[in-house]
Short mmCIF file of C-alpha atoms in Angstrom, two decimals:
data_model
loop_
_atom_site.label_atom_id
_atom_site.label_comp_id
_atom_site.label_asym_id
_atom_site.label_seq_id
_atom_site.Cartn_x
_atom_site.Cartn_y
_atom_site.Cartn_z
CA MET A 1493 75.27 164.21 -38.30
CA THR A 1494 76.92 164.75 -41.72
CA ARG A 1495 80.09 165.94 -40.56
CA ARG A 1496 83.37 164.05 -40.68
CA ASN A 1497 83.21 161.55 -37.66
CA GLY A 1498 79.87 162.47 -36.85
CA ILE A 1499 77.27 159.78 -35.68
CA ALA A 1500 76.26 158.65 -39.33
CA ASP A 1501 80.08 158.42 -40.17
CA ILE A 1502 80.63 156.22 -37.08
CA GLU A 1503 77.36 154.12 -37.65
CA GLY A 1504 78.18 154.07 -41.32
CA TRP A 1505 74.57 155.40 -42.08
CA GLU A 1506 73.87 156.62 -45.75
CA ILE A 1507 72.08 159.58 -45.67
CA ARG A 1508 69.88 160.75 -48.73
CA TRP A 1509 67.96 164.04 -48.67
CA ALA A 1510 64.70 164.03 -50.46
CA LYS A 1511 62.62 167.03 -51.45
CA PRO A 1512 59.49 168.08 -49.17
CA ILE A 1513 56.13 166.31 -49.99
CA GLY A 1514 52.90 168.14 -50.11
CA ALA A 1515 50.19 168.08 -47.32
CA THR A 1516 48.21 165.44 -49.49
CA LYS A 1517 51.12 162.58 -49.62
CA VAL A 1518 51.63 163.47 -45.66
CA LEU A 1519 47.80 162.67 -45.21
CA GLU A 1520 48.10 159.59 -47.69
CA ARG A 1521 51.45 158.42 -45.78
CA GLN A 1522 49.59 158.80 -42.37
CA ARG A 1523 46.46 156.85 -43.69
CA CYS A 1524 48.62 153.99 -44.98
CA ILE A 1525 50.38 153.91 -41.65
CA ASN A 1526 47.36 153.91 -39.50
CA GLU A 1527 46.20 151.10 -41.63
CA ALA A 1528 49.08 148.80 -41.24
CA VAL A 1529 49.15 149.59 -37.39
CA ALA A 1530 45.11 148.50 -37.25
CA LYS A 1531 45.83 145.35 -39.19
CA SER A 1532 49.04 144.28 -37.22
CA ASN A 1533 46.77 145.08 -34.01
CA LEU A 1534 43.95 142.63 -35.34
CA TYR A 1535 46.68 139.76 -36.23
CA LYS A 1536 48.11 140.23 -32.65
CA LEU A 1537 44.75 140.05 -31.04
CA GLU A 1538 43.75 136.97 -33.03
CA GLN A 1539 47.17 135.48 -32.12
CA SER A 1540 46.97 136.20 -28.61
CA HIS A 1541 43.23 134.76 -28.58
CA ILE A 1542 44.04 131.72 -30.12
CA LYS A 1543 47.12 130.85 -28.11
CA TYR A 1544 45.36 131.30 -24.72
CA THR A 1545 42.06 129.95 -25.73
CA PRO A 1546 41.60 126.68 -23.81
CA MET A 1547 41.22 123.50 -25.79
CA LYS A 1548 38.52 120.94 -24.79
CA LYS A 1549 40.30 117.49 -24.16
CA SER A 1550 37.43 115.06 -24.44
CA ASN A 1551 33.75 114.97 -24.21
CA GLY A 1552 33.99 114.42 -20.56
CA LYS A 1553 31.52 116.45 -17.81
CA ASN A 1554 33.39 119.68 -16.86
CA ILE A 1555 32.94 121.00 -13.37
CA VAL A 1556 33.99 124.75 -12.87
CA ASP A 1557 35.09 125.47 -9.58
CA MET A 1558 33.51 128.87 -8.72
CA ASN A 1559 36.33 129.86 -6.22
CA ALA A 1560 39.10 129.20 -8.48
CA ASN A 1561 37.50 129.03 -11.67
CA ASN A 1562 39.23 125.79 -12.77
CA ILE A 1563 37.74 123.27 -15.24
CA PHE A 1564 38.16 119.69 -14.11
CA ASP A 1565 37.30 116.69 -15.74
CA ILE A 1566 34.99 114.42 -13.42
CA ALA A 1567 36.13 111.15 -15.02
CA SER A 1568 39.84 111.94 -14.44
CA ILE A 1569 38.87 112.81 -10.66
CA HIS A 1570 37.44 109.40 -9.94
CA ILE A 1571 40.36 107.71 -11.65
CA THR A 1572 42.88 109.11 -9.76
CA ALA A 1573 40.68 109.01 -6.26
CA LEU A 1574 40.65 105.31 -6.98
CA GLN A 1575 44.18 104.79 -7.96
CA ASN A 1576 45.62 106.58 -4.60
CA PHE A 1577 42.66 104.63 -2.37
CA ILE A 1578 44.10 101.31 -4.09
CA LYS A 1579 47.51 102.39 -3.42
CA GLU A 1580 46.96 102.79 0.12
CA LYS A 1581 44.75 100.22 0.88
CA PHE A 1582 46.61 97.16 -1.15
CA ASN A 1583 49.97 98.88 -2.22
CA ALA A 1584 48.41 98.02 -5.85
CA THR A 1585 47.93 99.57 -8.82
CA CYS A 1586 44.65 100.17 -11.05
CA SER A 1587 44.36 99.89 -14.85
CA PHE A 1588 41.22 100.81 -16.79
CA ASN A 1589 40.11 100.01 -19.99
CA CYS A 1590 36.80 101.55 -21.64
CA LEU A 1591 35.22 99.72 -24.03
CA ARG A 1592 32.47 99.93 -26.74
CA ALA A 1593 29.15 97.70 -26.13
CA GLU A 1594 28.17 95.27 -28.57
CA ASN A 1595 25.43 97.91 -29.95
CA GLU A 1596 28.24 100.66 -30.24
CA SER A 1597 26.25 103.26 -28.89
CA ARG A 1598 27.06 102.27 -25.08
CA PHE A 1599 30.29 101.83 -23.01
CA MET A 1600 31.59 100.16 -20.40
CA CYS A 1601 34.69 100.27 -18.21
CA LYS A 1602 36.93 97.45 -16.98
CA ILE A 1603 38.80 97.96 -14.05
CA PHE A 1604 42.02 95.66 -13.00
CA ILE A 1605 43.81 95.85 -9.61
CA VAL A 1606 47.16 94.16 -9.87
CA LYS A 1607 49.78 93.87 -7.42
CA GLN A 1608 53.14 92.20 -8.09
CA GLY A 1609 51.80 90.74 -11.36
CA HIS A 1610 48.89 89.00 -9.69
CA VAL A 1611 45.31 90.28 -10.50
CA LEU A 1612 43.59 91.08 -6.96
CA PHE A 1613 40.54 92.07 -8.73
CA GLU A 1614 38.91 92.43 -11.79
CA TYR A 1615 35.49 94.56 -12.64
CA HIS A 1616 33.70 94.75 -15.18
CA GLY A 1617 31.18 97.89 -15.09
CA GLU A 1618 27.63 98.34 -16.05
CA SER A 1619 26.84 99.40 -19.66
CA MET A 1620 26.44 103.17 -19.88
CA PRO A 1621 25.55 105.70 -22.33
CA THR A 1622 28.66 107.66 -22.19
CA LYS A 1623 32.56 106.81 -21.68
CA GLN A 1624 32.58 109.39 -18.98
CA ASN A 1625 29.46 107.58 -17.31
CA ALA A 1626 31.12 104.35 -17.68
CA ILE A 1627 34.16 105.26 -15.83
CA ILE A 1628 32.59 107.31 -13.11
CA ARG A 1629 30.00 104.35 -12.44
CA ALA A 1630 32.72 101.51 -12.32
CA CYS A 1631 35.25 103.90 -10.01
CA SER A 1632 32.44 104.34 -7.79
CA LYS A 1633 31.22 100.70 -7.59
CA MET A 1634 34.65 99.45 -7.20
CA TYR A 1635 35.32 101.97 -4.25
CA GLN A 1636 32.30 101.02 -2.65
CA PHE A 1637 32.87 97.54 -2.93
CA ILE A 1638 36.38 97.48 -1.46
CA ALA A 1639 35.54 100.24 1.31
CA THR A 1640 32.64 98.09 2.67
CA THR A 1641 34.38 94.84 2.46
CA TYR A 1642 37.87 95.25 3.11
CA GLN A 1643 37.20 97.94 5.98
CA ASN A 1644 39.56 96.78 8.42
CA PHE A 1645 41.78 94.73 6.23
CA VAL A 1646 45.66 94.52 6.41
CA GLU A 1647 47.21 92.06 3.88
CA ARG A 1648 49.57 89.40 5.04
CA GLU A 1649 52.86 89.05 2.84
CA ASN A 1650 51.30 86.22 0.66
CA GLU A 1651 47.90 86.55 0.59
CA HIS A 1652 45.79 87.76 -2.32
CA TYR A 1653 42.55 88.32 -2.81
CA SER A 1654 40.64 87.98 -6.39
CA MET A 1655 37.09 89.03 -7.09
CA GLU A 1656 35.89 87.97 -10.81
CA GLN A 1657 32.59 87.86 -12.08
CA LYS A 1658 30.46 84.52 -12.86
CA LEU A 1659 31.25 83.11 -16.47
CA SER A 1660 27.29 82.62 -17.20
CA ILE A 1661 27.10 86.45 -16.62
CA ASN A 1662 27.29 88.84 -19.63
CA PRO A 1663 28.06 92.40 -18.38
CA VAL A 1664 27.31 93.99 -21.52
CA VAL A 1665 23.49 93.70 -21.65
CA GLY A 1666 23.12 94.96 -18.15
CA SER A 1667 22.98 91.75 -16.01
CA PRO A 1668 23.92 91.69 -12.42
CA VAL A 1669 27.67 91.37 -11.57
CA ILE A 1670 28.09 89.12 -8.69
CA TRP A 1671 31.28 88.32 -6.79
CA ASN A 1672 33.42 85.43 -6.15
CA LYS A 1673 36.31 85.87 -3.54
CA ARG A 1674 39.07 83.03 -3.70
CA ILE A 1675 42.05 83.07 -1.75
CA ASP A 1676 45.42 82.25 -3.37
CA TYR A 1677 48.65 81.50 -1.53
CA ASN A 1678 51.95 81.45 -3.28
#
């Protein structure tokens, strides 16, 4: 190693020779190495635990599929299902607006179905104790209404349907929602 043109000389290593150490120093050195390795492994374990822990996104109802062990947010499943249904049925888009009710402990969800800048349907959901419940109930009601009312529906090119609640009804206090149908021709 220390010969001329040896590995140390080629690599540019500097080699220093130390005097031999006693048995107590060897044990002390090994103990320090073991402690450092243990701390390093603990740190890596904590890092990996934090890195792979799934974070909860909301206070939504989560469901675990026992076969795939996937966690789903039920409210987002309802929203996606309604959006796909509306896209298929009317070639329109849905927008959702979840608001706190007057007493601030309940929620209601408003659903707008829009096609080419025209509001086809507007639904003010019922007052519910949680945001997720308000979304789920509003999506379910809207789906049921459209599925039953427009079962064999084929929209003509310039035909638009609008559904709104009567002005005298306040959905925040839980009054029943009554629908009016109007036909608008462009």
